[in-house]
Amino acid sequence: MLKRIYPKQYGSSSAVSNVSAIAFAGTVLGQLAFGYTSDHWSRKNSLLVSTIILILFAILGAASWGAGGAEDVYGMLAALTAYRFLVGVGIGGEYPAGSVACAESTGELKEGHRNRWFIMFTDFQIDFGFVVSALVAMILVLITGEEPSQLNTAWRVGLGLGAIPPLSLLYLRVKLKEPEEFNRETMKHTRTPWLLVIKFYGPRLFIVSLIWFIYDFSSYSFTLYSSDWIATILGNDTALWKSFGFSVVVNLFYLPGSLAGAFISDWIGPKACLAYFVFAQGIVGFLMAGLYPILDTPKNVGGFIVIFGVFLALGEVGPGDNIGLIASKTCSTAIRGQYYGFAAAVGKIGAFVGTYVFPLIQASAGGEGTTFGGQAPVYTSSALCIFSAFLAFFFLPTINQDTITAEDLRFREYLEAHGWDTRQMGIKKLDSEIEH
């Protein structure tokens, strides 16, 4: 929308990259900061703070205004960029605090169903948000119209509506209790033995982070530019609401992929699910790139959407559903927030890098309007999918239904074998010392 309202100030300047990608930078900061607080302070309180940040800065973003008034477009864009960064910080807090607490709570569920519920309350909700956000944008444009002054209302209302989901969760999060695993395994009352932690989990964290980097590098970049690709195929004169409408259709493919992956992850395990389906995604990607000259026409836009949608769906069955699950279950509860936060932050760095690298790939291949310029990013992403499958199959551990409990015991045994007193762990430590 901003491209249409401010074609010179926004569309032909660095603002288009800044506003689109700055939330990723904020998310990285939030993931790292809240990863630390969720381990050393509280899962519940970290999640509550991130929720308040989301509400506050979503509202402020909708009310972005330049210091020079209505005519100060660059000032408004600078304010919007700042608020989007802070919204990203709040989003980042959801990863280590919310997802980690969710993973720990699944231990109370029936064995054989734990992975699916983690996925349904994490990745599936994110994918559902993609669909709803594109649908809301389409509806707002239909309501307001597509003149610049009308779109100015649409984008502000759209950003303001983003405060409603976290606001609806605020009361529930106030009443939330700390997971039992956190109460039992936390190191919040002692100094974390980082040298032992890095020796024990460093190689595993590197592989998890690399797979997450690759997935976000491709997935978020494709999502960010998919509406532009669709608009290019449909033509520059196509109504904006139609472009958003096709984005809704594309994003809908995430949902069956995420839903199927939730069950498959329980049936064959997260490692196999990720490896097999990201490999299949790479194959479909190569097919899509090869057919791009045929698909890159208005009459075949339906075929483009279907193949691109299948490509996205396979990504959800594989890494989309399972990389967060793997990150949350391949380490001990004591350092899970920081482990997960670091891996997720590396992933978001991949997304941030991808938003800049993909246009460069297109430009070096001939430009956005050329056939090879459209194929090159898809070839790149597909090759990275195959590489991710290799990493997952050969370097990730097998994850069972009781992995969280087993991993806690394994980590305790390792610490004790290296002379670290595990009696320091647990939220009851200080109380027991006072009693004795």
Coordinates of C-alpha atoms in Angstrom, one line a residue:
M1 CA 0.0 0.0 0.0
L2 CA 2.8 2.4 0.9
K3 CA 4.3 2.0 -2.6
R4 CA 1.0 3.3 -4.1
I5 CA 0.6 6.1 -1.6
Y6 CA 4.2 7.3 -1.7
P7 CA 5.8 6.1 -4.9
K8 CA 8.8 8.4 -4.6
Q9 CA 9.4 8.7 -0.9
Y10 CA 8.7 5.0 -0.2
G11 CA 8.8 3.0 -3.4
S12 CA 12.0 4.5 -4.8
S13 CA 14.0 4.8 -1.5
S14 CA 15.6 2.6 1.1
A15 CA 12.3 2.9 3.2
V16 CA 10.8 0.0 1.3
S17 CA 13.5 -2.3 2.6
N18 CA 13.7 -0.7 6.0
V19 CA 10.0 -0.8 6.9
S20 CA 9.6 -4.4 5.5
A21 CA 12.7 -5.9 7.1
I22 CA 13.2 -3.9 10.3
A23 CA 10.7 -6.0 12.3
F24 CA 13.1 -8.9 11.7
A25 CA 15.9 -7.0 13.4
G26 CA 13.6 -6.3 16.4
T27 CA 12.6 -9.9 16.5
V28 CA 16.2 -11.0 16.7
L29 CA 16.8 -8.7 19.7
G30 CA 13.5 -9.9 21.3
Q31 CA 14.4 -13.6 20.8
L32 CA 17.8 -13.2 22.4
A33 CA 16.7 -10.9 25.3
F34 CA 13.6 -12.8 26.2
G35 CA 15.4 -16.1 25.7
Y36 CA 17.6 -15.0 28.6
T37 CA 14.7 -13.7 30.8
S38 CA 12.6 -16.8 30.2
D39 CA 15.4 -19.0 31.6
H40 CA 16.7 -16.7 34.4
W41 CA 13.5 -14.9 35.4
S42 CA 10.2 -16.4 34.4
R43 CA 8.5 -18.0 31.3
K44 CA 5.2 -16.4 32.3
N45 CA 6.4 -12.9 33.0
S46 CA 8.6 -12.8 29.9
L47 CA 5.5 -13.8 27.8
L48 CA 3.4 -11.1 29.6
V49 CA 6.0 -8.3 28.9
S50 CA 6.2 -9.3 25.2
T51 CA 2.4 -9.2 25.0
I52 CA 2.3 -5.6 26.4
I53 CA 5.0 -4.5 24.0
L54 CA 3.1 -5.9 21.0
I55 CA -0.1 -4.1 22.0
L56 CA 1.5 -0.8 22.7
F57 CA 3.7 -0.5 19.6
A58 CA 1.1 -2.0 17.2
I59 CA -1.2 0.9 18.2
L60 CA 1.6 3.5 18.0
G61 CA 2.6 2.1 14.6
A62 CA -0.9 2.7 13.3
A63 CA -0.6 6.3 14.5
S64 CA 2.9 7.0 13.0
W65 CA 3.4 10.7 12.4
G66 CA 6.3 12.8 11.3
A67 CA 7.6 15.7 13.5
G68 CA 6.7 18.1 10.6
G69 CA 3.1 17.1 10.5
A70 CA 1.1 15.6 7.6
E71 CA 3.5 16.8 5.0
D72 CA 6.5 15.2 6.7
V73 CA 6.4 11.8 4.9
Y74 CA 10.0 10.9 5.6
G75 CA 9.4 11.6 9.3
M76 CA 6.4 9.4 9.3
L77 CA 8.3 6.6 7.6
A78 CA 11.1 7.0 10.2
A79 CA 8.6 6.7 13.0
L80 CA 6.9 3.7 11.4
T81 CA 10.3 2.0 11.0
A82 CA 11.0 2.6 14.7
Y83 CA 7.7 1.2 15.9
R84 CA 7.9 -1.8 13.6
F85 CA 11.3 -2.5 15.2
L86 CA 9.8 -2.5 18.6
V87 CA 6.8 -4.6 17.5
G88 CA 9.5 -7.0 16.3
V89 CA 11.0 -7.1 19.8
G90 CA 7.6 -8.1 21.2
I91 CA 7.2 -10.8 18.5
G92 CA 10.7 -12.1 19.4
G93 CA 9.6 -12.5 23.0
E94 CA 6.9 -14.9 21.9
Y95 CA 9.4 -17.4 20.6
P96 CA 11.5 -18.4 23.6
A97 CA 8.8 -17.6 26.2
G98 CA 5.7 -18.9 24.5
S99 CA 6.9 -21.7 22.4
V100 CA 9.2 -23.1 25.1
A101 CA 6.5 -23.0 27.7
C102 CA 4.2 -24.7 25.2
A103 CA 6.7 -27.5 24.5
E104 CA 7.2 -28.1 28.2
S105 CA 3.4 -28.2 28.8
T106 CA 3.0 -30.9 26.2
G107 CA 4.6 -33.4 28.6
E108 CA 1.3 -33.5 30.4
L109 CA -0.5 -34.7 27.3
K110 CA -1.1 -38.2 26.1
E111 CA 1.9 -39.9 24.5
G112 CA 1.7 -40.0 20.7
H113 CA -0.2 -36.7 20.5
R114 CA 2.4 -34.2 22.0
N115 CA 4.0 -33.0 18.8
R116 CA 0.8 -32.2 17.0
W117 CA -0.5 -30.0 19.8
F118 CA 2.8 -28.1 20.0
I119 CA 2.6 -27.5 16.3
M120 CA -1.1 -26.6 16.4
F121 CA -0.5 -23.9 19.0
T122 CA 2.7 -22.5 17.4
D123 CA 3.4 -22.9 13.6
F124 CA -0.3 -23.4 12.6
Q125 CA -1.3 -20.2 14.4
I126 CA 1.5 -18.3 12.6
D127 CA 0.3 -19.6 9.2
F128 CA -3.3 -18.8 10.1
G129 CA -2.1 -15.3 10.9
F130 CA -0.6 -15.0 7.4
V131 CA -4.0 -15.9 5.8
V132 CA -5.9 -13.5 8.1
S133 CA -3.5 -10.6 7.6
A134 CA -3.7 -10.8 3.8
L135 CA -7.5 -11.2 4.0
V136 CA -7.9 -8.2 6.2
A137 CA -5.7 -6.1 3.9
M138 CA -7.9 -7.2 0.9
I139 CA -11.1 -6.3 2.8
L140 CA -9.8 -2.9 3.9
V141 CA -8.8 -2.0 0.4
L142 CA -12.2 -3.0 -0.9
I143 CA -13.9 -0.9 1.8
T144 CA -11.7 2.2 1.5
G145 CA -10.9 2.2 -2.2
E146 CA -7.5 2.4 -3.9
E147 CA -6.8 6.1 -4.2
P148 CA -3.7 7.2 -2.2
S149 CA -5.8 9.1 0.4
Q150 CA -8.0 6.1 0.8
L151 CA -5.2 3.7 1.2
N152 CA -3.7 5.9 3.9
T153 CA -6.7 4.9 6.0
A154 CA -6.4 1.3 5.1
W155 CA -2.8 0.7 6.2
R156 CA -3.3 2.5 9.5
V157 CA -6.4 0.6 10.3
G158 CA -4.6 -2.6 9.3
L159 CA -1.7 -2.0 11.7
G160 CA -4.0 -1.0 14.5
L161 CA -6.0 -4.2 14.2
G162 CA -2.7 -6.0 14.9
A163 CA -3.1 -5.1 18.6
I164 CA -6.3 -7.1 18.9
P165 CA -4.9 -10.7 19.0
P166 CA -2.3 -10.0 21.8
L167 CA -4.9 -7.9 23.7
S168 CA -7.3 -10.8 23.6
L169 CA -4.6 -13.0 25.2
L170 CA -3.5 -10.6 27.9
Y171 CA -5.9 -11.9 30.7
L172 CA -5.1 -15.5 30.0
R173 CA -1.4 -14.8 30.2
V174 CA -1.8 -13.1 33.6
K175 CA -3.4 -16.3 34.9
L176 CA -0.8 -18.5 33.3
K177 CA 1.3 -20.8 35.6
E178 CA 5.0 -21.7 35.2
P179 CA 5.6 -25.2 33.6
E180 CA 6.5 -27.9 36.1
E181 CA 9.7 -28.7 34.1
F182 CA 10.8 -25.1 34.5
N183 CA 10.2 -25.2 38.3
R184 CA 12.3 -28.3 38.6
E185 CA 15.2 -27.7 36.2
T186 CA 15.7 -23.9 36.2
M187 CA 19.2 -22.4 36.9
K188 CA 17.8 -19.0 37.8
H189 CA 19.3 -19.2 41.3
T190 CA 22.8 -20.1 40.2
R191 CA 25.4 -19.3 37.6
T192 CA 25.0 -21.2 34.4
P193 CA 28.1 -23.3 33.6
W194 CA 28.3 -22.0 30.0
L195 CA 31.5 -23.8 29.1
L196 CA 29.9 -27.2 29.8
V197 CA 26.7 -26.1 28.1
I198 CA 28.5 -25.1 24.9
K199 CA 30.6 -28.3 24.9
F200 CA 27.4 -30.4 25.3
Y201 CA 25.0 -28.5 23.1
G202 CA 27.1 -26.4 20.8
P203 CA 27.3 -28.7 17.8
R204 CA 23.7 -29.6 18.0
L205 CA 22.7 -25.9 18.3
F206 CA 24.8 -25.1 15.2
I207 CA 22.9 -27.6 13.0
V208 CA 19.4 -26.5 14.3
S209 CA 20.3 -22.9 13.8
L210 CA 21.7 -23.5 10.3
I211 CA 18.5 -25.3 9.2
W212 CA 16.4 -22.6 10.7
F213 CA 18.5 -19.9 8.9
I214 CA 18.0 -21.7 5.5
Y215 CA 14.3 -22.1 6.0
D216 CA 13.6 -18.5 7.0
F217 CA 16.0 -17.2 4.3
S218 CA 13.8 -18.8 1.7
S219 CA 10.4 -18.9 3.2
Y220 CA 10.0 -15.4 4.6
S221 CA 11.7 -13.8 1.5
F222 CA 9.2 -15.7 -0.8
T223 CA 6.3 -14.6 1.4
L224 CA 7.5 -11.0 1.4
Y225 CA 7.8 -10.8 -2.4
S226 CA 5.0 -13.2 -3.4
S227 CA 2.4 -10.3 -3.7
D228 CA 4.9 -8.4 -5.9
W229 CA 5.4 -11.5 -8.1
I230 CA 1.7 -12.0 -8.4
A231 CA 1.2 -8.3 -9.3
T232 CA 4.0 -8.6 -11.9
I233 CA 2.3 -11.6 -13.5
L234 CA -1.2 -10.0 -13.4
G235 CA 0.1 -6.7 -14.7
N236 CA 0.8 -3.2 -13.2
D237 CA -2.7 -2.1 -13.7
T238 CA -4.3 -4.9 -11.6
A239 CA -6.4 -3.7 -8.7
L240 CA -4.6 -3.9 -5.4
W241 CA -7.3 -5.9 -3.8
K242 CA -6.9 -8.6 -6.4
S243 CA -3.2 -8.9 -5.6
F244 CA -4.0 -9.3 -1.9
G245 CA -6.7 -11.8 -2.8
F246 CA -4.2 -14.0 -4.6
S247 CA -1.9 -13.6 -1.6
V248 CA -4.7 -15.0 0.5
V249 CA -5.0 -18.0 -1.8
V250 CA -1.2 -18.6 -1.8
N251 CA -1.1 -18.3 2.0
L252 CA -4.0 -20.8 2.4
F253 CA -1.6 -23.5 1.2
Y254 CA 0.3 -23.1 4.4
L255 CA -2.6 -24.4 6.5
P256 CA -3.1 -27.9 5.0
G257 CA 0.7 -28.3 5.1
S258 CA 1.0 -27.3 8.7
L259 CA -2.1 -29.4 9.7
A260 CA -0.7 -32.5 7.9
G261 CA 2.7 -32.0 9.4
A262 CA 1.3 -31.8 12.9
F263 CA 0.1 -35.4 12.6
I264 CA 3.0 -36.7 10.5
S265 CA 5.4 -35.4 13.1
D266 CA 3.8 -37.6 15.7
W267 CA 3.7 -40.6 13.4
I268 CA 7.2 -40.7 12.0
G269 CA 9.0 -38.2 14.3
P270 CA 10.1 -34.6 13.8
K271 CA 13.5 -35.5 12.3
A272 CA 12.2 -37.7 9.5
C273 CA 9.3 -35.4 8.8
L274 CA 11.6 -32.4 8.4
A275 CA 14.1 -34.3 6.2
Y276 CA 11.7 -36.0 3.9
F277 CA 9.4 -33.1 3.2
V278 CA 12.0 -30.4 2.8
F279 CA 13.6 -32.7 0.2
A280 CA 10.3 -32.9 -1.5
Q281 CA 10.0 -29.1 -1.4
G282 CA 13.3 -28.8 -3.1
I283 CA 12.1 -31.1 -5.9
V284 CA 8.9 -29.1 -6.4
G285 CA 10.9 -25.9 -6.4
F286 CA 13.2 -27.1 -9.2
L287 CA 10.0 -28.1 -11.2
M288 CA 8.5 -24.6 -10.6
A289 CA 11.7 -22.9 -11.7
G290 CA 11.8 -25.0 -14.9
L291 CA 8.2 -24.2 -15.7
Y292 CA 8.5 -20.5 -14.8
P293 CA 8.5 -19.3 -18.5
I294 CA 5.1 -21.0 -18.9
L295 CA 3.7 -19.9 -15.5
D296 CA 4.9 -16.3 -15.9
T297 CA 1.9 -15.2 -17.8
P298 CA -1.5 -13.8 -16.7
K299 CA -3.5 -16.7 -18.3
N300 CA -1.5 -19.2 -16.2
V301 CA -1.5 -17.4 -12.9
G302 CA -3.7 -20.1 -11.5
G303 CA -1.0 -22.7 -12.2
F304 CA 1.7 -20.5 -10.7
I305 CA -0.3 -20.2 -7.5
V306 CA -1.0 -23.9 -7.3
I307 CA 2.7 -25.0 -7.7
F308 CA 3.9 -22.2 -5.5
G309 CA 1.3 -23.1 -2.9
V310 CA 2.4 -26.8 -3.0
F311 CA 6.0 -25.6 -2.6
L312 CA 5.0 -23.6 0.5
A313 CA 2.8 -26.4 1.9
L314 CA 5.7 -28.9 1.8
G315 CA 7.9 -26.4 3.6
E316 CA 5.3 -26.3 6.4
V317 CA 5.0 -30.1 6.7
G318 CA 8.8 -30.2 7.0
P319 CA 10.8 -27.4 8.6
G320 CA 7.9 -25.0 9.2
D321 CA 6.3 -27.3 11.6
N322 CA 9.3 -29.1 13.0
I323 CA 12.3 -26.8 13.3
G324 CA 10.8 -25.0 16.3
L325 CA 9.7 -28.4 17.8
I326 CA 13.2 -29.7 17.3
A327 CA 14.8 -26.6 18.8
S328 CA 12.5 -26.9 21.9
K329 CA 13.2 -30.6 22.5
T330 CA 16.9 -31.1 21.8
C331 CA 18.2 -29.3 24.9
S332 CA 17.6 -29.2 28.6
T333 CA 14.9 -27.2 30.3
A334 CA 17.5 -25.3 32.2
I335 CA 18.8 -23.5 29.1
R336 CA 15.9 -24.1 26.7
G337 CA 14.8 -20.4 26.4
Q338 CA 18.3 -19.3 25.4
Y339 CA 18.9 -22.3 23.2
Y340 CA 15.6 -21.8 21.4
G341 CA 15.9 -18.0 21.3
F342 CA 19.4 -18.2 19.7
A343 CA 18.3 -20.7 17.1
A344 CA 15.2 -18.7 16.3
A345 CA 17.3 -15.5 16.1
V346 CA 19.6 -17.1 13.6
G347 CA 16.5 -18.0 11.6
K348 CA 15.3 -14.5 11.6
I349 CA 18.7 -13.2 10.6
G350 CA 18.2 -15.5 7.6
A351 CA 14.9 -13.9 6.9
F352 CA 16.4 -10.5 7.3
V353 CA 19.3 -11.3 4.9
G354 CA 17.0 -12.9 2.4
T355 CA 14.9 -9.8 2.0
Y356 CA 18.1 -8.1 0.8
V357 CA 19.8 -11.0 -1.0
F358 CA 16.8 -12.1 -3.1
P359 CA 16.5 -8.8 -5.0
L360 CA 20.2 -9.0 -5.7
I361 CA 19.9 -12.5 -7.0
Q362 CA 17.1 -11.4 -9.2
A363 CA 19.1 -8.3 -10.4
S364 CA 22.2 -10.4 -11.2
A365 CA 20.1 -12.9 -13.1
G366 CA 18.6 -10.2 -15.4
G367 CA 16.2 -8.3 -13.3
E368 CA 12.6 -8.8 -12.0
G369 CA 11.0 -8.6 -15.4
T370 CA 13.1 -11.3 -17.0
T371 CA 12.5 -15.1 -17.1
F372 CA 15.8 -16.0 -15.5
G373 CA 15.4 -13.2 -13.0
G374 CA 12.3 -15.0 -11.8
Q375 CA 13.9 -18.4 -11.9
A376 CA 17.1 -17.7 -10.0
P377 CA 15.6 -17.2 -6.5
V378 CA 13.6 -20.4 -6.9
Y379 CA 16.6 -22.4 -8.0
T380 CA 18.6 -21.0 -5.0
S381 CA 15.9 -21.8 -2.5
S382 CA 15.4 -25.3 -3.9
A383 CA 19.1 -26.1 -3.7
L384 CA 19.0 -24.9 -0.1
C385 CA 16.1 -27.2 0.6
I386 CA 18.1 -30.2 -0.5
F387 CA 21.0 -29.1 1.6
S388 CA 18.7 -28.8 4.7
A389 CA 17.4 -32.3 4.1
F390 CA 21.0 -33.6 4.2
L391 CA 21.7 -31.7 7.4
A392 CA 18.5 -33.0 9.1
F393 CA 18.9 -36.6 8.1
F394 CA 22.6 -37.0 9.1
F395 CA 23.1 -34.6 11.9
L396 CA 19.9 -34.1 13.9
P397 CA 19.1 -36.5 16.8
T398 CA 16.0 -38.7 16.9
I399 CA 13.2 -37.1 19.0
N400 CA 10.7 -39.3 20.8
Q401 CA 7.6 -38.4 22.8
D402 CA 9.4 -38.3 26.1
T403 CA 12.5 -36.5 24.8
I404 CA 12.1 -33.4 27.1
T405 CA 12.3 -35.6 30.3
A406 CA 15.1 -37.8 28.9
E407 CA 17.1 -34.7 27.8
D408 CA 16.8 -33.2 31.3
L409 CA 18.2 -36.4 32.8
R410 CA 21.0 -36.6 30.3
F411 CA 22.1 -33.0 30.9
R412 CA 22.0 -33.5 34.7
E413 CA 24.2 -36.6 34.3
Y414 CA 26.6 -34.8 32.1
L415 CA 26.9 -31.9 34.6
E416 CA 27.4 -34.3 37.5
A417 CA 30.0 -36.2 35.6
H418 CA 32.0 -33.0 35.2
G419 CA 31.7 -32.0 38.9
W420 CA 28.8 -29.5 38.8
D421 CA 26.4 -29.8 41.7
T422 CA 22.9 -30.2 40.2
R423 CA 21.3 -29.6 43.6
Q424 CA 21.6 -25.9 42.7
M425 CA 18.9 -26.4 40.1
G426 CA 15.2 -25.8 40.6
I427 CA 12.9 -23.0 41.7
K428 CA 12.6 -24.3 45.2
K429 CA 16.3 -24.0 46.0
L430 CA 16.2 -20.8 48.0
D431 CA 13.2 -21.9 50.0
S432 CA 14.8 -25.2 50.9
E433 CA 17.9 -23.4 52.1
I434 CA 15.9 -21.1 54.3
E435 CA 14.1 -24.1 55.9
H436 CA 17.4 -25.9 56.7

